[in-house]
Structures are given as C-alpha cells and as structure tokens.
C-alpha cells in the first residue's frame, strides 16, 4: 500500500503501532454519533485494537485499504483515517477526524490522493458514499469533491436522532473534473 503526502498531511497505512492514538482520538461521541449503529458506544477500551487487528489488518491492501491521517509534524499520532472498501456495503469509503481538527479542510485534503489512487491504480470506475442525513460536514466533503446525491434510505446510527442516510455516487469522470476546483 502506498503512503501519500499532501500539503499538510501524511497518509500511512494503519498498523498495530497506531492503536493507542486511534483509540484516544476516535473514542469521542462527537465522532462516533455520526457512524452506523453497528459501531459500539460506549466505545470499548479495546475497540481500536479489535478494529485494527481483526477488521483492518487481515484485509489491508487486498479488499480494504485503511490509511491513518497524520500531521506532518507529528508522525506518531494518528488523528483520523480514510477507509476504502472494494465492495460497497453500501459505501466504498469511510472517514473520521479528531474533533479538534475539524473545519481546517483536512478531510478534503486527505481524500484527494485516496480518490486519485482508487480511480487510477485500483481500477474503480465509480465509488459509492453514504452519510447520516444531517451530517452536514460529511455531506460537504462529498459535495466539494464532485459526488452526486442519488437518494435517501432508512438507516440506524449511533445517535438515534439520525434515522436516514444519504446515498452518493462519484464517477471517475466527475472526480477528474472536480479535483482541481477545491
Ligand atoms: C466529516 C469530517 C471527517 C469532516 O472533516 P473536516 O476535515 O472537518 O472536513 P473539511 O474541513 O475538509 O470540510 C468540512 C466542510 O463542512 C463545512 N461545515 C462544517 N460544519 C458545518 C455545518 N454545521 N453546516 C454546514 N457546513 C459545515 C465546513 O465549512 C467545510 O466546508 P467548506 O470547506 O466549504 O467551508 C469530520 O467532521 C468528522 O470526523 N466527523 C465525525 C465522523 C463522521 O461524520 N464521519 C463521516 C461519516 S459519513
């Protein structure tokens, strides 16, 4: 799996070394409440360990790709992740970022090399995304990067106030057209 460098960030494949900082930054209701109800809350003390060892590493670089997001000046602390799945379930991509870093454009910056990689090296022609209806930040990342809203479905999230999900699609062509505009 490749490592990517953007203006402010490094994206490295998640490894066991990242488990402590993954746990520290992810186990935050402000993040987890936006995720599918299958994510446990309260987040268990071994949640990141289980996730990385059982859900990521056996699939890493095969049918799933999970990059940790690091600020260039601190390559020891994972502050977020971008996850890509070969088979949509129903989405091909997921992401999260430590709350203290929201609204700096980090996620828009982080998904850019991942989308390039997906379309140019992994052979995807289209990608499907999803977010809770009401998750305006996640929606905005998709809008900015050329995705099209295709529908709304019922879905359960960790925060029970979210009851519907938005479906999105990003084609290779729309990605190529939008990627220099944000
Ligand atoms: C979704 C998430 C990754 C976004 O990360 P980020 O680095 O803050 O995203 P960016 O800064 O690249 O873009 C966020 C956009 O949302 C906008 N935004 C933020 N809060 C908003 C709000 N309440 N209403 C409308 N827009 C909002 C920002 O202004 C920005 O848009 P802009 O560049 O046009 O100004 C982050 O909020 C997060 O981790 N959320 C919790 C987990 C989650 O929701 N994951 C996705 C599940 S589908």
PDB file of C-alpha atoms and ligand atoms in Angstrom:
ATOM      1  CA  UNK A   1       0.000   0.000   0.000  1.00  0.00           C
ATOM      2  CA  UNK A   2       1.164   3.489  -0.761  1.00  0.00           C
ATOM      3  CA  UNK A   3       1.832   6.373   1.594  1.00  0.00           C
ATOM      4  CA  UNK A   4       0.590   9.779   0.461  1.00  0.00           C
ATOM      5  CA  UNK A   5       1.828  13.268   1.173  1.00  0.00           C
ATOM      6  CA  UNK A   6      -0.395  16.322   0.841  1.00  0.00           C
ATOM      7  CA  UNK A   7       0.288  19.938   1.710  1.00  0.00           C
ATOM      8  CA  UNK A   8      -0.185  19.406   5.473  1.00  0.00           C
ATOM      9  CA  UNK A   9      -0.714  15.679   5.956  1.00  0.00           C
ATOM     10  CA  UNK A  10       0.805  12.235   5.579  1.00  0.00           C
ATOM     11  CA  UNK A  11      -1.497   9.266   4.966  1.00  0.00           C
ATOM     12  CA  UNK A  12       0.107   5.996   6.021  1.00  0.00           C
ATOM     13  CA  UNK A  13      -1.413   2.514   6.042  1.00  0.00           C
ATOM     14  CA  UNK A  14      -2.744   1.805   9.539  1.00  0.00           C
ATOM     15  CA  UNK A  15      -0.574  -0.568  11.577  1.00  0.00           C
ATOM     16  CA  UNK A  16      -0.643  -2.002  15.102  1.00  0.00           C
ATOM     17  CA  UNK A  17       1.547   0.900  16.257  1.00  0.00           C
ATOM     18  CA  UNK A  18      -1.366   3.262  15.629  1.00  0.00           C
ATOM     19  CA  UNK A  19      -3.757   1.515  18.011  1.00  0.00           C
ATOM     20  CA  UNK A  20      -3.192   3.748  21.098  1.00  0.00           C
ATOM     21  CA  UNK A  21      -3.652   7.057  19.261  1.00  0.00           C
ATOM     22  CA  UNK A  22      -6.521   5.617  17.202  1.00  0.00           C
ATOM     23  CA  UNK A  23      -8.277   4.721  20.457  1.00  0.00           C
ATOM     24  CA  UNK A  24      -7.534   8.107  22.027  1.00  0.00           C
ATOM     25  CA  UNK A  25      -8.804  10.205  19.113  1.00  0.00           C
ATOM     26  CA  UNK A  26     -11.663   8.040  17.856  1.00  0.00           C
ATOM     27  CA  UNK A  27     -13.367   7.222  21.155  1.00  0.00           C
ATOM     28  CA  UNK A  28     -15.306  10.501  21.150  1.00  0.00           C
ATOM     29  CA  UNK A  29     -19.083  10.700  20.969  1.00  0.00           C
ATOM     30  CA  UNK A  30     -18.807  13.767  18.696  1.00  0.00           C
ATOM     31  CA  UNK A  31     -17.291  11.413  16.094  1.00  0.00           C
ATOM     32  CA  UNK A  32     -18.983   8.115  16.776  1.00  0.00           C
ATOM     33  CA  UNK A  33     -22.518   9.521  16.931  1.00  0.00           C
ATOM     34  CA  UNK A  34     -22.419  10.090  13.174  1.00  0.00           C
ATOM     35  CA  UNK A  35     -21.479   6.473  12.424  1.00  0.00           C
ATOM     36  CA  UNK A  36     -23.638   3.428  11.724  1.00  0.00           C
ATOM     37  CA  UNK A  37     -25.270   1.854  14.774  1.00  0.00           C
ATOM     38  CA  UNK A  38     -23.030  -1.191  14.322  1.00  0.00           C
ATOM     39  CA  UNK A  39     -20.174   0.831  15.887  1.00  0.00           C
ATOM     40  CA  UNK A  40     -20.310   0.195  19.649  1.00  0.00           C
ATOM     41  CA  UNK A  41     -20.971   3.053  22.044  1.00  0.00           C
ATOM     42  CA  UNK A  42     -19.671   3.469  24.739  1.00  0.00           C
ATOM     43  CA  UNK A  43     -16.566   2.612  22.761  1.00  0.00           C
ATOM     44  CA  UNK A  44     -14.775  -0.298  24.459  1.00  0.00           C
ATOM     45  CA  UNK A  45     -11.250   0.147  25.804  1.00  0.00           C
ATOM     46  CA  UNK A  46     -10.037  -2.440  23.295  1.00  0.00           C
ATOM     47  CA  UNK A  47     -12.206  -1.057  20.463  1.00  0.00           C
ATOM     48  CA  UNK A  48      -9.342   0.228  18.306  1.00  0.00           C
ATOM     49  CA  UNK A  49      -7.255  -2.866  18.986  1.00  0.00           C
ATOM     50  CA  UNK A  50     -10.101  -5.124  17.868  1.00  0.00           C
ATOM     51  CA  UNK A  51     -10.879  -2.940  14.857  1.00  0.00           C
ATOM     52  CA  UNK A  52      -7.282  -2.707  13.623  1.00  0.00           C
ATOM     53  CA  UNK A  53      -6.290  -6.309  14.313  1.00  0.00           C
ATOM     54  CA  UNK A  54      -9.492  -8.070  13.265  1.00  0.00           C
ATOM     55  CA  UNK A  55     -11.192  -5.780  10.771  1.00  0.00           C
ATOM     56  CA  UNK A  56      -8.322  -3.946   9.054  1.00  0.00           C
ATOM     57  CA  UNK A  57      -5.055  -5.869   9.008  1.00  0.00           C
ATOM     58  CA  UNK A  58      -6.351  -9.161   7.527  1.00  0.00           C
ATOM     59  CA  UNK A  59      -7.813  -7.194   4.580  1.00  0.00           C
ATOM     60  CA  UNK A  60      -5.288  -4.380   4.289  1.00  0.00           C
ATOM     61  CA  UNK A  61      -4.266  -3.802   0.669  1.00  0.00           C
ATOM     62  CA  UNK A  62      -6.455  -6.689  -0.573  1.00  0.00           C
ATOM     63  CA  UNK A  63     -10.134  -5.791  -0.482  1.00  0.00           C
ATOM     64  CA  UNK A  64      -9.824  -2.948   2.013  1.00  0.00           C
ATOM     65  CA  UNK A  65      -7.419  -0.061   2.375  1.00  0.00           C
ATOM     66  CA  UNK A  66      -7.213   1.992   5.566  1.00  0.00           C
ATOM     67  CA  UNK A  67      -4.897   4.974   5.806  1.00  0.00           C
ATOM     68  CA  UNK A  68      -4.163   6.777   9.032  1.00  0.00           C
ATOM     69  CA  UNK A  69      -4.027  10.565   8.795  1.00  0.00           C
ATOM     70  CA  UNK A  70      -1.017  12.259  10.402  1.00  0.00           C
ATOM     71  CA  UNK A  71       0.054  15.863  10.581  1.00  0.00           C
ATOM     72  CA  UNK A  72       3.485  16.207   9.020  1.00  0.00           C
ATOM     73  CA  UNK A  73       4.962  17.495  12.253  1.00  0.00           C
ATOM     74  CA  UNK A  74       3.710  14.506  14.286  1.00  0.00           C
ATOM     75  CA  UNK A  75       4.000  11.189  12.521  1.00  0.00           C
ATOM     76  CA  UNK A  76       3.400   9.273  15.747  1.00  0.00           C
ATOM     77  CA  UNK A  77      -0.212  10.261  16.359  1.00  0.00           C
ATOM     78  CA  UNK A  78      -2.975   9.150  14.068  1.00  0.00           C
ATOM     79  CA  UNK A  79      -5.580  11.943  14.015  1.00  0.00           C
ATOM     80  CA  UNK A  80      -8.043  10.321  11.645  1.00  0.00           C
ATOM     81  CA  UNK A  81      -8.491   7.726   8.941  1.00  0.00           C
ATOM     82  CA  UNK A  82      -9.746   7.204   5.410  1.00  0.00           C
ATOM     83  CA  UNK A  83     -11.064   3.745   4.696  1.00  0.00           C
ATOM     84  CA  UNK A  84     -11.800   2.295   1.254  1.00  0.00           C
ATOM     85  CA  UNK A  85     -13.634  -0.972   0.532  1.00  0.00           C
ATOM     86  CA  UNK A  86     -13.607  -2.834  -2.791  1.00  0.00           C
ATOM     87  CA  UNK A  87     -17.224  -3.916  -2.354  1.00  0.00           C
ATOM     88  CA  UNK A  88     -19.628  -1.189  -1.238  1.00  0.00           C
ATOM     89  CA  UNK A  89     -21.512  -2.016   1.970  1.00  0.00           C
ATOM     90  CA  UNK A  90     -23.359   0.185   0.966  1.00  0.00           C
ATOM     91  CA  UNK A  91     -20.436   2.664   0.734  1.00  0.00           C
ATOM     92  CA  UNK A  92     -16.895   2.246  -0.628  1.00  0.00           C
ATOM     93  CA  UNK A  93     -15.393   4.840   1.680  1.00  0.00           C
ATOM     94  CA  UNK A  94     -15.495   5.989   5.288  1.00  0.00           C
ATOM     95  CA  UNK A  95     -13.592   8.641   7.200  1.00  0.00           C
ATOM     96  CA  UNK A  96     -13.226  10.323  10.572  1.00  0.00           C
ATOM     97  CA  UNK A  97     -11.061  13.064  12.026  1.00  0.00           C
ATOM     98  CA  UNK A  98     -10.198  14.058  15.607  1.00  0.00           C
ATOM     99  CA  UNK A  99     -12.684  16.713  16.667  1.00  0.00           C
ATOM    100  CA  UNK A 100     -10.046  19.365  17.431  1.00  0.00           C
ATOM    101  CA  UNK A 101      -9.012  19.329  13.747  1.00  0.00           C
ATOM    102  CA  UNK A 102     -12.417  19.786  12.131  1.00  0.00           C
ATOM    103  CA  UNK A 103     -13.066  22.570   9.646  1.00  0.00           C
ATOM    104  CA  UNK A 104      -9.464  23.107   8.579  1.00  0.00           C
ATOM    105  CA  UNK A 105     -10.009  21.358   5.261  1.00  0.00           C
ATOM    106  CA  UNK A 106      -8.045  18.303   6.411  1.00  0.00           C
ATOM    107  CA  UNK A 107     -10.509  15.677   5.238  1.00  0.00           C
ATOM    108  CA  UNK A 108     -10.952  17.264   1.829  1.00  0.00           C
ATOM    109  CA  UNK A 109      -7.149  17.250   1.580  1.00  0.00           C
ATOM    110  CA  UNK A 110      -6.898  13.636   2.807  1.00  0.00           C
ATOM    111  CA  UNK A 111      -9.450  12.108   0.445  1.00  0.00           C
ATOM    112  CA  UNK A 112      -7.795  13.670  -2.608  1.00  0.00           C
ATOM    113  CA  UNK A 113      -4.851  11.250  -3.030  1.00  0.00           C
ATOM    114  CA  UNK A 114      -7.071   8.348  -1.976  1.00  0.00           C
ATOM    115  CA  UNK A 115      -9.607   9.123  -4.697  1.00  0.00           C
ATOM    116  CA  UNK A 116      -6.811   9.519  -7.236  1.00  0.00           C
ATOM    117  CA  UNK A 117      -5.399   6.159  -6.178  1.00  0.00           C
ATOM    118  CA  UNK A 118      -8.820   4.466  -6.282  1.00  0.00           C
ATOM    119  CA  UNK A 119      -9.570   5.665  -9.792  1.00  0.00           C
ATOM    120  CA  UNK A 120      -6.141   5.461 -11.360  1.00  0.00           C
ATOM    121  CA  UNK A 121      -4.461   2.487  -9.648  1.00  0.00           C
ATOM    122  CA  UNK A 122      -7.186   0.363  -8.085  1.00  0.00           C
ATOM    123  CA  UNK A 123      -9.368   0.467 -11.177  1.00  0.00           C
ATOM    124  CA  UNK A 124     -12.599   1.837  -9.702  1.00  0.00           C
ATOM    125  CA  UNK A 125     -14.935   3.466 -12.237  1.00  0.00           C
ATOM    126  CA  UNK A 126     -17.349   4.730  -9.591  1.00  0.00           C
ATOM    127  CA  UNK A 127     -17.479   4.955  -5.820  1.00  0.00           C
ATOM    128  CA  UNK A 128     -20.488   4.976  -3.517  1.00  0.00           C
ATOM    129  CA  UNK A 129     -20.590   7.028  -0.324  1.00  0.00           C
ATOM    130  CA  UNK A 130     -23.071   7.466   2.483  1.00  0.00           C
ATOM    131  CA  UNK A 131     -23.673   9.707   5.490  1.00  0.00           C
ATOM    132  CA  UNK A 132     -26.376  10.384   8.037  1.00  0.00           C
ATOM    133  CA  UNK A 133     -28.935  12.863   6.791  1.00  0.00           C
ATOM    134  CA  UNK A 134     -27.946  15.834   8.964  1.00  0.00           C
ATOM    135  CA  UNK A 135     -24.189  15.162   8.924  1.00  0.00           C
ATOM    136  CA  UNK A 136     -23.517  18.440   7.162  1.00  0.00           C
ATOM    137  CA  UNK A 137     -19.717  18.275   7.388  1.00  0.00           C
ATOM    138  CA  UNK A 138     -19.505  14.867   5.781  1.00  0.00           C
ATOM    139  CA  UNK A 139     -22.055  15.879   3.150  1.00  0.00           C
ATOM    140  CA  UNK A 140     -19.994  18.975   2.380  1.00  0.00           C
ATOM    141  CA  UNK A 141     -16.802  16.965   1.816  1.00  0.00           C
ATOM    142  CA  UNK A 142     -18.713  14.885  -0.751  1.00  0.00           C
ATOM    143  CA  UNK A 143     -20.286  17.906  -2.438  1.00  0.00           C
ATOM    144  CA  UNK A 144     -16.938  19.705  -2.697  1.00  0.00           C
ATOM    145  CA  UNK A 145     -15.249  16.702  -4.272  1.00  0.00           C
ATOM    146  CA  UNK A 146     -17.727  16.131  -7.083  1.00  0.00           C
ATOM    147  CA  UNK A 147     -20.092  13.465  -5.713  1.00  0.00           C
ATOM    148  CA  UNK A 148     -23.778  13.414  -6.687  1.00  0.00           C
ATOM    149  CA  UNK A 149     -26.627  12.742  -4.255  1.00  0.00           C
ATOM    150  CA  UNK A 150     -28.572   9.748  -5.538  1.00  0.00           C
ATOM    151  CA  UNK A 151     -31.128   9.067  -2.813  1.00  0.00           C
ATOM    152  CA  UNK A 152     -32.090   8.687   0.815  1.00  0.00           C
ATOM    153  CA  UNK A 153     -32.719   5.487   2.745  1.00  0.00           C
ATOM    154  CA  UNK A 154     -33.592   4.437   6.284  1.00  0.00           C
ATOM    155  CA  UNK A 155     -30.564   3.689   8.450  1.00  0.00           C
ATOM    156  CA  UNK A 156     -29.762   3.462  12.163  1.00  0.00           C
ATOM    157  CA  UNK A 157     -26.868   5.471  13.572  1.00  0.00           C
ATOM    158  CA  UNK A 158     -25.167   5.578  16.968  1.00  0.00           C
ATOM    159  CA  UNK A 159     -27.041   8.846  17.627  1.00  0.00           C
ATOM    160  CA  UNK A 160     -30.676   7.740  17.439  1.00  0.00           C
ATOM    161  CA  UNK A 161     -31.719  11.193  16.266  1.00  0.00           C
ATOM    162  CA  UNK A 162     -30.304  10.258  12.869  1.00  0.00           C
ATOM    163  CA  UNK A 163     -32.710   7.874  11.153  1.00  0.00           C
ATOM    164  CA  UNK A 164     -31.953   8.349   7.466  1.00  0.00           C
ATOM    165  CA  UNK A 165     -28.863   8.157   5.286  1.00  0.00           C
ATOM    166  CA  UNK A 166     -27.920   9.968   2.107  1.00  0.00           C
ATOM    167  CA  UNK A 167     -26.529   7.920  -0.787  1.00  0.00           C
ATOM    168  CA  UNK A 168     -23.884   9.451  -3.025  1.00  0.00           C
ATOM    169  CA  UNK A 169     -22.024   8.424  -6.144  1.00  0.00           C
ATOM    170  CA  UNK A 170     -18.699   9.705  -7.503  1.00  0.00           C
ATOM    171  CA  UNK A 171     -17.712   8.695 -11.007  1.00  0.00           C
ATOM    172  CA  UNK A 172     -14.149   8.747 -12.262  1.00  0.00           C
ATOM    173  CA  UNK A 173     -15.145  11.422 -14.767  1.00  0.00           C
ATOM    174  CA  UNK A 174     -16.739  13.678 -12.117  1.00  0.00           C
ATOM    175  CA  UNK A 175     -13.702  13.233  -9.875  1.00  0.00           C
ATOM    176  CA  UNK A 176     -11.311  14.237 -12.653  1.00  0.00           C
ATOM    177  CA  UNK A 177     -13.480  17.277 -13.411  1.00  0.00           C
ATOM    178  CA  UNK A 178     -13.796  18.457  -9.815  1.00  0.00           C
ATOM    179  CA  UNK A 179     -10.439  17.694  -8.259  1.00  0.00           C
ATOM    180  CA  UNK A 180      -8.737  20.949  -9.147  1.00  0.00           C
ATOM    181  CA  UNK A 181     -11.665  23.115  -8.071  1.00  0.00           C
ATOM    182  CA  UNK A 182     -11.461  22.902  -4.265  1.00  0.00           C
TER     183      UNK A 182
HETATM  184  C1  LIG B   1     -16.798  14.605   8.429  1.00  0.00           C
HETATM  185  C2  LIG B   1     -15.400  15.040   8.879  1.00  0.00           C
HETATM  186  C3  LIG B   1     -14.405  13.946   8.574  1.00  0.00           C
HETATM  187  C4  LIG B   1     -15.030  16.319   8.112  1.00  0.00           C
HETATM  188  O1  LIG B   1     -13.651  16.604   8.336  1.00  0.00           O
HETATM  189  P1  LIG B   1     -13.079  18.096   8.117  1.00  0.00           P
HETATM  190  O2  LIG B   1     -11.614  17.985   7.980  1.00  0.00           O
HETATM  191  O3  LIG B   1     -13.619  18.973   9.164  1.00  0.00           O
HETATM  192  O4  LIG B   1     -13.719  18.448   6.703  1.00  0.00           O
HETATM  193  P2  LIG B   1     -13.313  19.699   5.788  1.00  0.00           P
HETATM  194  O5  LIG B   1     -12.770  20.774   6.673  1.00  0.00           O
HETATM  195  O6  LIG B   1     -12.463  19.188   4.676  1.00  0.00           O
HETATM  196  O7  LIG B   1     -14.716  20.108   5.183  1.00  0.00           O
HETATM  197  C5  LIG B   1     -15.810  20.329   6.053  1.00  0.00           C
HETATM  198  C6  LIG B   1     -16.805  21.247   5.364  1.00  0.00           C
HETATM  199  O8  LIG B   1     -18.022  21.231   6.115  1.00  0.00           O
HETATM  200  C7  LIG B   1     -18.381  22.553   6.420  1.00  0.00           C
HETATM  201  N1  LIG B   1     -19.138  22.502   7.672  1.00  0.00           N
HETATM  202  C8  LIG B   1     -18.682  22.231   8.899  1.00  0.00           C
HETATM  203  N2  LIG B   1     -19.683  22.282   9.794  1.00  0.00           N
HETATM  204  C9  LIG B   1     -20.792  22.594   9.109  1.00  0.00           C
HETATM  205  C10 LIG B   1     -22.159  22.799   9.458  1.00  0.00           C
HETATM  206  N3  LIG B   1     -22.573  22.665  10.720  1.00  0.00           N
HETATM  207  N4  LIG B   1     -23.028  23.114   8.475  1.00  0.00           N
HETATM  208  C11 LIG B   1     -22.617  23.220   7.185  1.00  0.00           C
HETATM  209  N5  LIG B   1     -21.341  23.036   6.789  1.00  0.00           N
HETATM  210  C12 LIG B   1     -20.448  22.731   7.745  1.00  0.00           C
HETATM  211  C13 LIG B   1     -17.083  23.289   6.510  1.00  0.00           C
HETATM  212  O9  LIG B   1     -17.276  24.674   6.410  1.00  0.00           O
HETATM  213  C14 LIG B   1     -16.339  22.687   5.325  1.00  0.00           C
HETATM  214  O10 LIG B   1     -16.834  23.203   4.107  1.00  0.00           O
HETATM  215  P3  LIG B   1     -16.092  24.401   3.318  1.00  0.00           P
HETATM  216  O11 LIG B   1     -14.713  23.928   3.008  1.00  0.00           O
HETATM  217  O12 LIG B   1     -16.936  24.615   2.130  1.00  0.00           O
HETATM  218  O13 LIG B   1     -16.083  25.579   4.257  1.00  0.00           O
HETATM  219  C15 LIG B   1     -15.378  15.327  10.404  1.00  0.00           C
HETATM  220  O14 LIG B   1     -16.350  16.295  10.678  1.00  0.00           O
HETATM  221  C16 LIG B   1     -15.670  14.089  11.257  1.00  0.00           C
HETATM  222  O15 LIG B   1     -14.772  13.327  11.568  1.00  0.00           O
HETATM  223  N6  LIG B   1     -16.954  13.915  11.638  1.00  0.00           N
HETATM  224  C17 LIG B   1     -17.348  12.794  12.508  1.00  0.00           C
HETATM  225  C18 LIG B   1     -17.239  11.455  11.810  1.00  0.00           C
HETATM  226  C19 LIG B   1     -18.019  11.449  10.524  1.00  0.00           C
HETATM  227  O16 LIG B   1     -19.038  12.086  10.382  1.00  0.00           O
HETATM  228  N7  LIG B   1     -17.512  10.667   9.561  1.00  0.00           N
HETATM  229  C20 LIG B   1     -18.171  10.517   8.282  1.00  0.00           C
HETATM  230  C21 LIG B   1     -19.286   9.582   8.381  1.00  0.00           C
HETATM  231  S1  LIG B   1     -20.161   9.502   6.825  1.00  0.00           S
END
